[in-house]
Short mmCIF file of C-alpha atoms in Angstrom, two decimals:
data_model
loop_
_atom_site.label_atom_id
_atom_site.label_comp_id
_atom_site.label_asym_id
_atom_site.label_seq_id
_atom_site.Cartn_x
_atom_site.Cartn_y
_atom_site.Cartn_z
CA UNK A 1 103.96 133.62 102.67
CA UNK A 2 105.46 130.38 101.58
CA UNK A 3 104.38 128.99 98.17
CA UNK A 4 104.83 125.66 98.81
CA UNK A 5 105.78 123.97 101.98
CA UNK A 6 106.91 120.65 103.09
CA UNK A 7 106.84 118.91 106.36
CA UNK A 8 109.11 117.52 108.04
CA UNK A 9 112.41 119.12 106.77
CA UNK A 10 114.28 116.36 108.14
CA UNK A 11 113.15 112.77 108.55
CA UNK A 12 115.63 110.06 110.11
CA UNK A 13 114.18 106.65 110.48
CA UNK A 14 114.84 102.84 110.74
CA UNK A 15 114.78 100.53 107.53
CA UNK A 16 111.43 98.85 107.90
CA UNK A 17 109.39 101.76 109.08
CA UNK A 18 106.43 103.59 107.29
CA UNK A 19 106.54 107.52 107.23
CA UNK A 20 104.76 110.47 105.34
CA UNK A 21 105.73 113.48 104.02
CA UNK A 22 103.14 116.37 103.39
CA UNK A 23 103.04 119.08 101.07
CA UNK A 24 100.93 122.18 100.65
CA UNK A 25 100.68 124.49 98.16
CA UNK A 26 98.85 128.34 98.67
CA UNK A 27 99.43 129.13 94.46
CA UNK A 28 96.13 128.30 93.68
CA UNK A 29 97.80 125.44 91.29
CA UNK A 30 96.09 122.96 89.62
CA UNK A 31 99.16 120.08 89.39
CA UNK A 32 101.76 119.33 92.10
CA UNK A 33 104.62 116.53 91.88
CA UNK A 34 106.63 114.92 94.02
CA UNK A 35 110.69 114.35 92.72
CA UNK A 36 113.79 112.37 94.21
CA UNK A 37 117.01 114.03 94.53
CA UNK A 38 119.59 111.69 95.21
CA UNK A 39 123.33 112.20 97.12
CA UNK A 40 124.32 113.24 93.44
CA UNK A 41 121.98 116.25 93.36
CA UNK A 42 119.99 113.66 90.35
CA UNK A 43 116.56 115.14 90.37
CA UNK A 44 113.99 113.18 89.14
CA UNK A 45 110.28 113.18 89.06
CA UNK A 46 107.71 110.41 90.75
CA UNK A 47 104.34 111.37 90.32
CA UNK A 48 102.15 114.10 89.20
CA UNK A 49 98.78 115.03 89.69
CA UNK A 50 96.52 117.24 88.52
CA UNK A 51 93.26 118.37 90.18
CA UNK A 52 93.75 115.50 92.49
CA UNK A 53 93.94 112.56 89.83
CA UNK A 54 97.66 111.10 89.27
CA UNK A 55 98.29 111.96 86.03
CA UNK A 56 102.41 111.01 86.09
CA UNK A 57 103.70 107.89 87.94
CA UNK A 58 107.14 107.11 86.82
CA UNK A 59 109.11 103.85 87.70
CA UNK A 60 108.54 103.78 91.70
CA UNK A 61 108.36 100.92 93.76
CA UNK A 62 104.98 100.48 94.78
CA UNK A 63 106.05 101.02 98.27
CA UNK A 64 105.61 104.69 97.33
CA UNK A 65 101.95 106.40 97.57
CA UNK A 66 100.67 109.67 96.83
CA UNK A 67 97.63 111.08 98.22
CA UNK A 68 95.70 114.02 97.41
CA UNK A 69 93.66 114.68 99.47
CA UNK A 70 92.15 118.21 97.29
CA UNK A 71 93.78 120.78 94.68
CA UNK A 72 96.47 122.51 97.50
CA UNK A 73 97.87 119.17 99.15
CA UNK A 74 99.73 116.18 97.94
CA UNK A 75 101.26 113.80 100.33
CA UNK A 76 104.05 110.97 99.86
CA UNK A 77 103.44 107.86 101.76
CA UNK A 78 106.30 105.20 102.39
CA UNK A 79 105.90 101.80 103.33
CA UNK A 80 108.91 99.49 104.37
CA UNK A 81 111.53 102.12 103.92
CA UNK A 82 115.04 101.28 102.71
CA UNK A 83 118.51 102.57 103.07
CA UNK A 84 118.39 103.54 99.12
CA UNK A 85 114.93 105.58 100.03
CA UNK A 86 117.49 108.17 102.04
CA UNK A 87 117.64 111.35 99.69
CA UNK A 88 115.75 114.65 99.45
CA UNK A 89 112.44 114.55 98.30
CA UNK A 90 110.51 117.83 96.94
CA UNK A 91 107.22 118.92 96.27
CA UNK A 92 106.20 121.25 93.58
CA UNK A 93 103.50 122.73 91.90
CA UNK A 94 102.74 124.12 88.46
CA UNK A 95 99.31 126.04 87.66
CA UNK A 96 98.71 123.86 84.77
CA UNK A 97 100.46 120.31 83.27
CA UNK A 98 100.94 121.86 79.98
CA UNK A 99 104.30 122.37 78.40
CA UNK A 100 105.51 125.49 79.92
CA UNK A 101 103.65 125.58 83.13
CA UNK A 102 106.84 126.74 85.72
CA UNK A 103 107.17 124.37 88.49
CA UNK A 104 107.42 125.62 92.27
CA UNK A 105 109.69 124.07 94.31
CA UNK A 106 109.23 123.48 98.25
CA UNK A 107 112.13 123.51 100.46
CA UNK A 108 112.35 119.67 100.38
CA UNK A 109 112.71 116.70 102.92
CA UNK A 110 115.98 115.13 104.09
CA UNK A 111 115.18 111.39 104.73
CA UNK A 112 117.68 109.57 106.40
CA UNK A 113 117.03 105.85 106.71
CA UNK A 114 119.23 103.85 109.37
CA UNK B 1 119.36 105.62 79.48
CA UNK B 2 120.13 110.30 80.50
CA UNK B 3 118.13 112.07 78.16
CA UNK B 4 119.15 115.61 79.27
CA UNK B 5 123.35 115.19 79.61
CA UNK B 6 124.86 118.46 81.36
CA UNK B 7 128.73 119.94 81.50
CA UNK B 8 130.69 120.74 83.15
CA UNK B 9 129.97 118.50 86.53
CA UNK B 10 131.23 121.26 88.49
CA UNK B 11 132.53 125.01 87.46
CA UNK B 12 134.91 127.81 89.23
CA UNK B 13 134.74 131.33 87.94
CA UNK B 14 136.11 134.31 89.14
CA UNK B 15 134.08 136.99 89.93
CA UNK B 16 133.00 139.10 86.70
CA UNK B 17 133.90 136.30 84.42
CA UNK B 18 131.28 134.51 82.34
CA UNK B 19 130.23 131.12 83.30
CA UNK B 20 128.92 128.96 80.62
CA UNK B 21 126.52 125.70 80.90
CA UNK B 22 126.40 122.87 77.85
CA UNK B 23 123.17 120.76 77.97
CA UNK B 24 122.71 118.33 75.40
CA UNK B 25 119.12 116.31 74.55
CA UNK B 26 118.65 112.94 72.34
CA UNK B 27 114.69 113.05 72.21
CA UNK B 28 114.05 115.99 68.80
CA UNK B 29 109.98 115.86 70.56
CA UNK B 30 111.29 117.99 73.41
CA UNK B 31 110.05 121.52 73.15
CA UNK B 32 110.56 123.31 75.99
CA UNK B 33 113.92 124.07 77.90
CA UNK B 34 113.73 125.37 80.97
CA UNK B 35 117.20 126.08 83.30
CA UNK B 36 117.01 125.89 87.64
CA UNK B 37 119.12 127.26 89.83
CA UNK B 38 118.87 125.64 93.41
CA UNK B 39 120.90 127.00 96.70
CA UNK B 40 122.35 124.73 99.07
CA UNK B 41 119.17 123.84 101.49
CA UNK B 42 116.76 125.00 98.58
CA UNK B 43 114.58 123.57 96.38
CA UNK B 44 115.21 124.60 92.51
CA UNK B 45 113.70 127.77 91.37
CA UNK B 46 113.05 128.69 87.56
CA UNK B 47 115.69 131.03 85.83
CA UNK B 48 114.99 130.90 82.60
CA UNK B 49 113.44 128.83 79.93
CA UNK B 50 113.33 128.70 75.84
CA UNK B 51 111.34 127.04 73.18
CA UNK B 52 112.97 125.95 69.99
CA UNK B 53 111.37 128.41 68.14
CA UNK B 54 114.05 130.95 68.86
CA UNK B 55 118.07 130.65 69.43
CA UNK B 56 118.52 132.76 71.83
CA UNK B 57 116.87 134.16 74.75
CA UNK B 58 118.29 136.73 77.65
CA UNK B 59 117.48 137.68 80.42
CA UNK B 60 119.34 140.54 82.59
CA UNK B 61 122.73 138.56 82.91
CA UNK B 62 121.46 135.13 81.80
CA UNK B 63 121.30 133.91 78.64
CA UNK B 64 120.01 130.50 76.82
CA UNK B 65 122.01 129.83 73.39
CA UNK B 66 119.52 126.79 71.53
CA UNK B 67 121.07 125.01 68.84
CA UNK B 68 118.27 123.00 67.53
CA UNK B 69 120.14 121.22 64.48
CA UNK B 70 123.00 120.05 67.29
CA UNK B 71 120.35 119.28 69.74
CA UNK B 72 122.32 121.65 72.53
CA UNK B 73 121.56 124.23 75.07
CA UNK B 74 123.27 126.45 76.74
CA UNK B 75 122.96 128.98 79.76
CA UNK B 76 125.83 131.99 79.34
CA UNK B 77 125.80 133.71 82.68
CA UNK B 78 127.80 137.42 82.28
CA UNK B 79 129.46 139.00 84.93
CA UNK B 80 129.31 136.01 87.14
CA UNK B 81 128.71 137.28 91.12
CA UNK B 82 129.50 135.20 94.10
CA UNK B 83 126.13 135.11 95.05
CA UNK B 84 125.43 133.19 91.57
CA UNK B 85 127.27 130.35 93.27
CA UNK B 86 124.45 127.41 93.29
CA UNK B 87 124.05 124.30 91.27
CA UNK B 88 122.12 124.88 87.87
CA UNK B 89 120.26 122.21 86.11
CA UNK B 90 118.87 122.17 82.70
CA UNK B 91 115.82 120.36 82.14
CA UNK B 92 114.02 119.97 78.76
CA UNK B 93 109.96 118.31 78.32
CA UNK B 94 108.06 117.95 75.27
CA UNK B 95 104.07 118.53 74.45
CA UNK B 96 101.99 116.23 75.55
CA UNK B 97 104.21 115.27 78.83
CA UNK B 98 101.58 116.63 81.23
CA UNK B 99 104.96 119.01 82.83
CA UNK B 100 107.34 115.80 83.03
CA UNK B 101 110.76 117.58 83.08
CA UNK B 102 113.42 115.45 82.35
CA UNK B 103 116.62 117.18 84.40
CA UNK B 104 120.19 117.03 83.35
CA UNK B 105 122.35 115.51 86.13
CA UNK B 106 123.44 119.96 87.39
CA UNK B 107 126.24 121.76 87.14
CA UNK B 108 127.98 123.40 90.53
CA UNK B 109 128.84 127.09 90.06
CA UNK B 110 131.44 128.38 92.30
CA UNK B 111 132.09 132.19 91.90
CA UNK B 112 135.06 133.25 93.72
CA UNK B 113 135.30 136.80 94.83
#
């Protein structure tokens, strides 16, 4: 069974468009993220939420929205994407947001914007 | 402004060597140290993790070194394999962070056989 998945794997797309990505966790986790890797492998974290209220929400243009929709889902909305929007985006999940609450990856999104 | 720097950028072994990891943090709040490993197509998976509270922590061929007073990390990994060959990140957060791991920039292991 897959912990957490993503849909789609791969997402190519012209600059200007609006796509989703969705993520669902079966863990039973109470928090799931969303994080940017970029061409250099740089992971770093957008948003967090924890039982459904956004609890992280680092330095992203506001063209980026999460939506949780309950506990086991978290979805990334883009508006008006951009060339630098092309990376790998991942989902993850931890069963708390405390200190040492390990974080589940999903398999990630390739977004390719033309 | 990298809280988390990582080296080497990249790293060859040969197979049964030990490959070693340097991470180095600025912010003396972080508390918890956690190391990924991610395979090409993957998303990162937990390896290993310390708190400050001890200097040393191992587990079967992995090992985290702290050095709290230098503010530095490391992750030893014995008797390196070819399927070890990934890119490793280390990653540190601190109480109160509600699970915000700040991720060194990774380090690409290549273990040749």
């Amino acid at each position: 069974d897959t912990a957490v998945s993503q849909t789609p794997k791969y997402l190519v797309t012209q600059m200007g468009n609006d796509k989703s990505i969705k993520c669902e966790q079966n863990l039973g986790h109470d928090t799931m993220y969303w994080y940017k890797q970029d061409s250099k492998k740089f992971l770093k974290i957008m948003f967090s939420y924890n039982n459904k209220e956004l609890i992280i929400n680092e330095t992203v243009p506001n063209r980026f929205s999460p939506k949780s929709p309950d506990k086991a889902h978290l979805n990334l909305h883009i508006n008006s994407l951009e060339l630098g929007d092309s990376a790998v985006y991942f989902c993850a999940s931890s069963r708390t947001s405390g200190l040492e609450g390990e974080q589940f990856f999903g398999p990630g999104t390739r977004l390719t914007v033309l | 402004q990298q809280q988390v720097k990582q080296s080497p950028q990249s790293l060859i072994v040969q197979k049964g060597g030990i490959s070693i990891i340097n991470c180095a943090y600025e912010n003396t709040a972080f508390d918890y140290f956690p190391w990924y490993q991610q395979f090409p197509g993957k998303g990162p998976a937990l390896l290993i993790a310390i708190r400050p509270d001890v200097s040393e922590k191992k587990e079967g061929r992995f090992t985290i070194s702290f050095n709290k007073s230098a503010k530095q990390f490391s992750l030893h990994i014995m008797d390196s394999q070819p399927g070890d060959s990934a890119t490793y990140f280390c990653a540190a957060s601190m109480r109160g962070s509600q699970g915000n791991l700040i991720f060194g920039k990774g380090t690409k292991l290549s273990v040749k056989p």
